[in-house]
Coordinates of C-alpha atoms in Angstrom, one line a residue:
M1 CA 91.7 121.2 38.8
K2 CA 94.8 123.4 39.1
Y3 CA 96.1 124.2 42.6
I4 CA 97.7 127.3 44.0
Y5 CA 99.9 127.5 47.1
I6 CA 100.3 130.9 48.7
Q7 CA 102.7 131.9 51.5
T8 CA 102.1 135.3 53.1
W9 CA 104.6 137.2 55.3
G10 CA 104.0 140.5 57.1
C11 CA 101.2 142.7 58.2
Q12 CA 97.4 142.4 58.1
M13 CA 97.4 144.3 54.9
N14 CA 99.4 141.5 53.3
E15 CA 97.0 139.0 54.7
Y16 CA 94.1 141.0 53.1
D17 CA 95.9 141.2 49.8
S18 CA 96.5 137.4 49.8
S19 CA 92.8 136.8 50.4
M20 CA 92.0 139.0 47.4
I21 CA 94.6 137.1 45.3
I22 CA 92.9 133.8 46.3
S23 CA 89.4 135.2 45.4
L24 CA 90.7 136.3 41.9
L25 CA 92.3 133.0 41.1
E26 CA 89.4 130.9 42.4
K27 CA 87.0 132.8 40.2
N28 CA 85.2 130.5 37.8
N29 CA 86.6 127.5 39.6
E30 CA 89.9 127.9 37.6
Y31 CA 92.1 127.3 40.6
L32 CA 91.8 125.9 44.1
V33 CA 94.0 126.8 47.1
T34 CA 95.9 123.9 48.7
K35 CA 98.0 123.7 51.8
N36 CA 100.0 120.8 50.3
I37 CA 102.8 122.5 48.3
E38 CA 103.5 119.2 46.5
K39 CA 100.1 119.4 44.8
A40 CA 100.5 123.0 43.6
H41 CA 100.8 124.1 40.0
I42 CA 101.3 127.8 41.0
L43 CA 103.5 129.0 44.0
I44 CA 102.9 132.5 45.2
L45 CA 105.1 134.3 47.8
N46 CA 103.5 137.5 49.1
T47 CA 106.4 139.3 50.8
C48 CA 107.2 141.9 53.5
S49 CA 110.2 144.2 53.6
I50 CA 109.7 145.8 56.9
R51 CA 112.5 143.9 58.7
E52 CA 116.2 143.6 58.0
K53 CA 117.4 140.9 55.6
A54 CA 113.9 140.6 54.2
Q55 CA 115.3 140.1 50.7
E56 CA 117.6 137.3 51.8
K57 CA 114.6 135.6 53.5
V58 CA 112.8 135.7 50.1
F59 CA 115.6 134.2 48.2
H60 CA 116.1 131.5 50.7
Q61 CA 112.5 130.5 50.3
L62 CA 112.7 130.7 46.5
G63 CA 115.7 128.5 46.7
R64 CA 113.6 125.8 48.4
W65 CA 110.9 126.2 45.7
K66 CA 113.5 125.9 43.0
K67 CA 113.8 122.2 43.9
L68 CA 110.1 121.7 43.2
K69 CA 110.4 123.4 39.9
N70 CA 113.4 121.3 38.9
N71 CA 111.1 118.3 39.4
N72 CA 108.2 119.9 37.5
P73 CA 109.2 122.7 35.1
D74 CA 105.6 123.6 34.5
I75 CA 105.2 125.0 38.0
I76 CA 104.8 128.8 37.9
I77 CA 106.5 130.8 40.7
A78 CA 105.2 134.3 41.4
V79 CA 106.6 136.8 43.9
G80 CA 104.5 139.8 45.1
G81 CA 104.3 142.2 47.9
C82 CA 106.7 144.8 49.2
V83 CA 110.0 143.0 48.5
A84 CA 108.8 142.4 44.9
T85 CA 108.0 146.1 44.5
Q86 CA 111.4 147.1 46.0
E87 CA 113.6 144.6 44.2
G88 CA 111.8 144.4 40.8
K89 CA 114.0 142.9 38.0
Q90 CA 116.7 142.0 40.5
I91 CA 114.5 139.0 41.5
F92 CA 114.8 137.6 38.0
E93 CA 118.6 138.2 38.1
R94 CA 119.1 136.3 41.3
A95 CA 116.5 133.7 40.7
N96 CA 116.0 133.1 37.0
Y97 CA 113.4 130.4 37.6
V98 CA 110.9 132.9 38.9
D99 CA 108.1 133.5 36.4
I100 CA 106.2 136.5 37.7
V101 CA 107.0 139.6 39.8
F102 CA 104.0 141.7 40.8
G103 CA 103.6 144.7 43.1
T104 CA 101.3 145.6 46.0
Q105 CA 99.1 147.6 43.6
T106 CA 99.1 145.2 40.7
L107 CA 98.0 142.0 42.3
H108 CA 94.7 142.1 40.3
R109 CA 96.7 141.6 37.1
L110 CA 98.1 138.3 38.3
P111 CA 95.5 136.1 36.6
K112 CA 96.4 137.7 33.2
M113 CA 100.1 137.4 33.9
I114 CA 99.7 133.7 34.7
S115 CA 97.9 133.1 31.4
E116 CA 100.6 134.9 29.5
V117 CA 103.4 132.9 31.2
K118 CA 101.5 129.7 30.3
K119 CA 101.4 130.7 26.7
N120 CA 104.9 131.9 26.0
R121 CA 106.9 130.9 29.1
K122 CA 108.5 134.3 29.3
P123 CA 108.9 136.0 32.7
K124 CA 106.5 138.9 33.5
I125 CA 106.9 141.9 35.8
D126 CA 104.4 144.6 36.8
I127 CA 105.2 146.7 39.9
N128 CA 103.5 149.9 38.9
F129 CA 101.3 152.0 41.2
P130 CA 97.9 152.3 39.5
K131 CA 95.7 154.2 42.0
L132 CA 93.1 151.9 43.6
E133 CA 92.7 150.0 40.4
K134 CA 93.1 146.7 42.2
F135 CA 89.9 147.3 44.2
N136 CA 87.8 147.4 41.0
Y137 CA 88.7 143.8 40.3
F138 CA 88.0 142.3 43.7
L139 CA 85.0 140.0 44.0
K140 CA 82.4 140.2 46.7
P141 CA 84.1 139.4 50.0
K142 CA 83.5 136.0 51.6
K143 CA 83.2 135.4 55.3
K144 CA 85.9 133.3 56.8
G145 CA 84.9 133.8 60.4
F146 CA 83.0 136.2 62.6
T147 CA 85.7 138.9 62.3
A148 CA 86.9 140.4 59.1
S149 CA 89.5 143.0 58.0
I150 CA 88.9 145.5 55.2
S151 CA 91.4 147.8 53.5
I152 CA 90.1 151.4 53.5
M153 CA 93.3 153.1 52.2
E154 CA 96.8 152.4 50.9
G155 CA 100.2 153.9 51.3
C156 CA 101.7 156.6 53.4
N157 CA 103.0 160.1 53.0
K158 CA 105.0 160.4 56.2
Y159 CA 108.4 159.1 55.0
C160 CA 109.6 158.2 58.5
S161 CA 113.4 157.8 58.3
F162 CA 113.3 154.1 59.1
C163 CA 110.4 153.0 56.9
V164 CA 110.1 151.6 53.4
V165 CA 106.2 151.7 53.2
P166 CA 106.0 154.9 51.0
Y167 CA 108.4 153.2 48.5
T168 CA 106.6 149.9 48.5
R169 CA 103.0 150.9 48.9
G170 CA 103.0 154.4 47.4
N171 CA 101.5 157.5 48.7
E172 CA 98.3 157.7 50.7
I173 CA 95.1 157.1 48.7
S174 CA 91.7 156.4 50.2
R175 CA 89.0 154.1 48.8
P176 CA 85.6 155.6 48.1
C177 CA 83.4 155.7 51.2
D178 CA 80.5 153.9 49.6
D179 CA 82.7 151.0 48.3
V180 CA 84.0 150.5 51.9
L181 CA 80.5 150.5 53.4
F182 CA 79.1 148.2 50.6
E183 CA 81.9 145.6 51.3
I184 CA 81.3 145.7 55.0
S185 CA 77.5 145.4 54.5
I186 CA 78.1 142.2 52.5
L187 CA 80.2 140.8 55.2
A188 CA 77.6 141.7 57.9
K189 CA 74.9 139.8 55.9
Q190 CA 77.2 136.8 55.9
G191 CA 77.4 136.9 59.7
V192 CA 80.6 139.0 60.4
R193 CA 80.1 140.7 63.7
E194 CA 83.5 142.5 64.1
I195 CA 85.2 144.6 61.5
N196 CA 88.9 145.8 61.5
L197 CA 89.6 148.8 59.2
L198 CA 93.0 148.6 57.7
G199 CA 95.5 151.1 56.4
Q200 CA 99.2 152.0 56.7
N201 CA 98.0 155.3 58.2
V202 CA 94.4 154.5 58.7
N203 CA 93.4 157.7 60.5
A204 CA 94.4 159.8 57.5
Y205 CA 91.5 158.3 55.6
Q206 CA 89.7 160.9 53.4
G207 CA 87.4 158.9 51.1
P208 CA 85.4 160.5 48.3
T209 CA 81.6 160.1 48.6
F210 CA 78.9 159.7 45.9
N211 CA 78.1 163.4 46.1
K212 CA 81.8 164.4 45.6
K213 CA 82.4 165.3 49.2
I214 CA 85.1 164.0 51.6
C215 CA 84.3 161.4 54.2
Y216 CA 86.9 161.7 57.0
F217 CA 87.9 158.8 59.2
S218 CA 85.8 159.8 62.2
E219 CA 82.7 159.9 60.0
L220 CA 83.5 156.6 58.4
I221 CA 83.6 154.9 61.8
R222 CA 80.2 156.3 62.7
L223 CA 78.8 155.1 59.3
V224 CA 80.2 151.6 59.9
S225 CA 78.6 151.5 63.3
E226 CA 75.2 152.0 61.7
I227 CA 75.5 148.9 59.6
E228 CA 73.2 146.2 61.0
G229 CA 75.1 143.2 62.3
I230 CA 78.4 145.0 62.9
D231 CA 78.7 145.3 66.7
R232 CA 82.4 145.8 67.2
I233 CA 84.9 148.0 65.3
R234 CA 88.7 148.1 65.4
F235 CA 91.3 149.8 63.2
T236 CA 95.0 149.3 62.4
T237 CA 97.4 151.2 62.2
S238 CA 97.1 154.8 63.2
N239 CA 99.6 157.7 63.4
P240 CA 99.7 160.2 66.3
L241 CA 100.2 163.0 63.8
E242 CA 96.6 162.7 62.6
F243 CA 94.9 161.5 65.7
T244 CA 92.7 164.5 65.6
D245 CA 90.0 165.7 68.1
D246 CA 87.2 164.5 65.8
I247 CA 88.5 160.9 66.0
I248 CA 88.7 161.2 69.8
E249 CA 85.1 162.4 69.9
V250 CA 84.1 159.1 68.2
Y251 CA 85.3 157.3 71.3
R252 CA 82.9 159.5 73.3
D253 CA 79.8 158.8 71.2
T254 CA 80.3 155.4 69.4
P255 CA 80.3 152.5 71.8
K256 CA 80.8 149.9 69.0
L257 CA 84.4 151.2 68.7
V258 CA 86.5 149.1 71.0
S259 CA 88.1 150.5 74.2
F260 CA 91.5 149.4 72.9
L261 CA 93.8 151.3 70.6
H262 CA 97.1 150.5 68.9
L263 CA 98.9 153.8 68.6
P264 CA 102.6 153.5 67.6
V265 CA 105.0 155.9 69.4
Q266 CA 108.3 154.1 68.5
S267 CA 110.5 155.9 71.1
G268 CA 110.1 157.8 74.4
S269 CA 113.0 160.1 73.5
N270 CA 112.3 163.3 71.6
K271 CA 115.8 163.3 70.2
I272 CA 115.2 159.9 68.6
L273 CA 111.7 160.8 67.5
K274 CA 113.2 163.7 65.6
L275 CA 115.8 161.4 64.0
M276 CA 113.0 159.1 63.0
K277 CA 111.2 162.1 61.5
R278 CA 108.0 161.2 63.4
S279 CA 107.1 165.0 63.7
Y280 CA 105.6 164.8 67.2
T281 CA 107.0 164.8 70.7
T282 CA 106.3 162.6 73.7
K283 CA 104.3 165.5 75.1
D284 CA 102.1 165.6 72.0
Y285 CA 101.5 161.8 72.3
Q286 CA 100.7 162.0 76.0
Y287 CA 98.2 164.8 75.3
I288 CA 96.4 162.6 72.9
V289 CA 96.3 159.8 75.4
E290 CA 94.9 162.1 78.1
K291 CA 92.1 163.2 75.8
L292 CA 91.3 159.6 74.9
I293 CA 91.1 158.7 78.6
S294 CA 88.7 161.7 79.1
A295 CA 86.5 160.4 76.3
R296 CA 86.8 156.7 77.1
P297 CA 88.0 156.2 80.7
D298 CA 88.5 152.4 80.4
I299 CA 90.6 152.6 77.2
Q300 CA 93.8 150.6 76.9
I301 CA 96.7 151.5 74.7
S302 CA 99.2 149.3 72.9
S303 CA 102.1 150.6 70.8
D304 CA 105.2 150.0 68.7
F305 CA 108.8 150.5 69.8
I306 CA 112.1 150.4 67.9
V307 CA 115.0 149.7 70.1
G308 CA 118.6 150.6 69.1
F309 CA 117.8 153.2 66.5
P310 CA 121.0 154.9 65.3
G311 CA 122.0 157.5 67.9
E312 CA 120.0 156.0 70.7
S313 CA 122.1 156.3 73.9
E314 CA 121.4 154.6 77.2
I315 CA 119.8 157.9 78.4
D316 CA 117.4 157.8 75.3
F317 CA 116.5 154.3 76.1
Q318 CA 115.8 155.0 79.7
K319 CA 113.5 157.9 78.5
T320 CA 111.6 155.3 76.5
I321 CA 111.3 153.0 79.6
S322 CA 110.0 156.0 81.7
F323 CA 107.5 156.8 79.0
I324 CA 106.2 153.3 78.9
K325 CA 105.6 153.4 82.7
K326 CA 104.0 156.9 82.4
I327 CA 101.5 155.9 79.7
N328 CA 101.1 152.4 81.2
F329 CA 101.0 150.7 77.9
D330 CA 99.2 147.4 77.6
M331 CA 101.0 145.2 75.0
S332 CA 103.5 146.2 72.3
F333 CA 105.2 145.2 69.1
S334 CA 108.9 145.9 69.8
F335 CA 111.9 145.2 67.6
I336 CA 115.6 145.9 67.3
Y337 CA 116.1 148.6 64.6
S338 CA 116.4 147.1 61.1
N339 CA 118.5 149.0 58.5
R340 CA 116.4 149.3 55.4
P341 CA 118.2 150.2 52.1
G342 CA 117.1 153.4 50.6
T343 CA 115.7 155.0 53.8
L344 CA 117.2 158.1 55.4
A345 CA 118.0 156.2 58.6
S346 CA 120.3 153.9 56.7
T347 CA 122.8 156.8 56.3
L348 CA 122.9 157.5 60.1
K349 CA 125.9 156.4 62.2
D350 CA 125.0 153.4 64.4
E351 CA 127.5 152.8 67.2
T352 CA 125.5 150.6 69.5
H353 CA 126.6 146.9 69.6
L354 CA 124.0 144.3 68.8
E355 CA 124.3 142.6 72.2
E356 CA 123.5 145.9 73.9
K357 CA 120.4 146.3 71.6
K358 CA 119.3 142.8 72.6
T359 CA 119.7 143.6 76.3
R360 CA 117.6 146.7 75.9
L361 CA 114.9 144.9 73.9
Y362 CA 114.7 142.2 76.6
F363 CA 114.3 144.8 79.3
L364 CA 111.6 146.7 77.4
Q365 CA 109.6 143.6 76.6
N366 CA 109.8 142.4 80.2
L367 CA 108.4 145.7 81.4
I368 CA 105.6 145.5 78.9
N369 CA 104.8 142.0 79.9
I370 CA 104.6 143.0 83.6
Q371 CA 102.2 145.9 82.6
T372 CA 100.1 143.5 80.4
M373 CA 99.7 141.2 83.4
M374 CA 98.7 144.1 85.6
W375 CA 96.0 145.1 83.1
S376 CA 94.8 141.5 82.9
R377 CA 94.6 141.2 86.7
K378 CA 92.3 144.2 86.7
M379 CA 89.8 142.1 84.8
F380 CA 89.5 139.4 87.4
G381 CA 85.9 139.2 88.6
S382 CA 84.7 141.5 85.8
T383 CA 82.1 140.7 83.2
Q384 CA 83.4 140.9 79.6
S385 CA 81.6 140.9 76.3
V386 CA 83.2 138.1 74.3
L387 CA 82.7 137.5 70.6
V388 CA 82.7 133.7 70.5
E389 CA 84.8 132.4 67.5
G390 CA 84.8 128.6 67.9
L391 CA 86.0 125.6 69.9
S392 CA 89.1 125.9 72.0
N393 CA 92.1 124.1 70.7
A394 CA 93.2 123.2 74.2
D395 CA 89.9 121.7 75.3
T396 CA 87.0 120.7 72.9
M397 CA 84.6 121.0 75.8
E398 CA 85.3 124.8 75.8
L399 CA 84.7 127.7 73.5
Y400 CA 87.0 130.6 72.9
G401 CA 86.5 134.2 72.0
R402 CA 88.1 137.6 72.2
T403 CA 87.4 140.6 74.5
E404 CA 87.5 144.2 73.4
N405 CA 91.0 144.6 74.7
N406 CA 92.4 141.6 72.7
R407 CA 92.4 138.9 75.3
I408 CA 91.5 135.4 74.4
V409 CA 88.9 134.0 76.8
T410 CA 88.0 130.3 77.1
F411 CA 84.8 129.1 78.8
V412 CA 82.3 126.2 78.8
G413 CA 79.5 126.9 76.5
T414 CA 77.1 125.6 73.8
H415 CA 77.7 125.5 70.1
D416 CA 74.9 128.0 69.4
M417 CA 77.0 130.6 71.2
I418 CA 79.5 130.6 68.3
G419 CA 79.3 133.8 66.3
Q420 CA 77.5 135.6 69.2
F421 CA 78.5 138.1 71.9
V422 CA 78.3 136.4 75.2
N423 CA 78.8 137.8 78.7
V424 CA 81.6 136.0 80.5
K425 CA 82.7 136.5 84.1
I426 CA 86.5 136.2 84.4
N427 CA 87.6 133.9 87.1
E428 CA 91.2 133.0 86.0
V429 CA 93.8 135.4 84.7
H430 CA 97.0 135.1 82.6
A431 CA 98.8 137.8 80.7
Y432 CA 97.1 137.3 77.3
R433 CA 94.6 134.5 78.1
L434 CA 91.6 134.5 80.5
K435 CA 89.2 131.8 81.6
G436 CA 85.6 132.5 82.7
T437 CA 82.0 131.4 83.1
S438 CA 79.3 132.4 80.7
F439 CA 75.9 133.5 81.9

């Protein structure tokens, strides 16, 4: 038996891609995944380039793997993902012991590339952008828990000034609606109860149907909600530009769609949003939130924030703080701006010192944490529907699961509750974790 070791960095899309790589390589029992790198015959690094110095992180990791290859020259090292697409042949130039470089849209060709390297020991590279070809090679999905993610589209057309996604994932392209529904149906039959629809700009989905029409994102959610066994639906990540009224209406008429939305805003300053090329204003964003609350009064919103974007003054930052308070965000992913080569923002003048950026980030994250705790406190004494996922790591006498609004809940229960939705009364509250009693 040959073993593969795969290390994944980055977003949920990368996690999804890695699961597909594993399925392809495990086909016909040719390979088996191992968590013990010392046993591996093939080392795969699935990379992310969203943060600054991503390339250096990759080469540092490859340097550690070089030692393994020095001890065993037959080991094959493959690099995929966004950094692979971005760097291409330069990976071979800096790390000549790497055997394979594959892109975000060519991972399905990896088994063939491995076979060719075995035969002639010559390095292989394929970082092209064949449209949706990779999905034709994926095997039937296998359940790994009671929640599952499924990619419904790839790429992005927005070209925000700070973002490399259009260059590493390509332009937006949607999977056929029937393919998506078929994959989810298989997962549902295996016991998956919650599905997360993935895309770099998921609400721009426009998938072709069998009768050559277009299925828009709002319609897709409704179709997924009709699949027997699927009782909870999420999606990641959406863009305010295409958060249209038909999507908001889904919140009004589709209770399986959770009352929790991650909607990145990035800044509360219109000046900075313009520099980011986000093409909306804070007023536009607030209007979307107001309509969402009208459709789903109990909805909670999380968001993304970039702190210290080139040109961000203290006044701009305070506008972001005021906006966070106004919307009353629950949770966020917030980072100091990362200069990404090749993006428009990399040419902008940045005069803010790093220490000031760190201070701003700390202040923003502290505010969000306070608001998260306030949202959690509102749940005290309430009854929550919890999808039970397994035994608690902290106490084997307890089970754990997740609420609609992404809180982990622990409670005493029986093993037959695992994989089921259970009503739990919340009687202990922390920012991101709750405790309760099932009934």
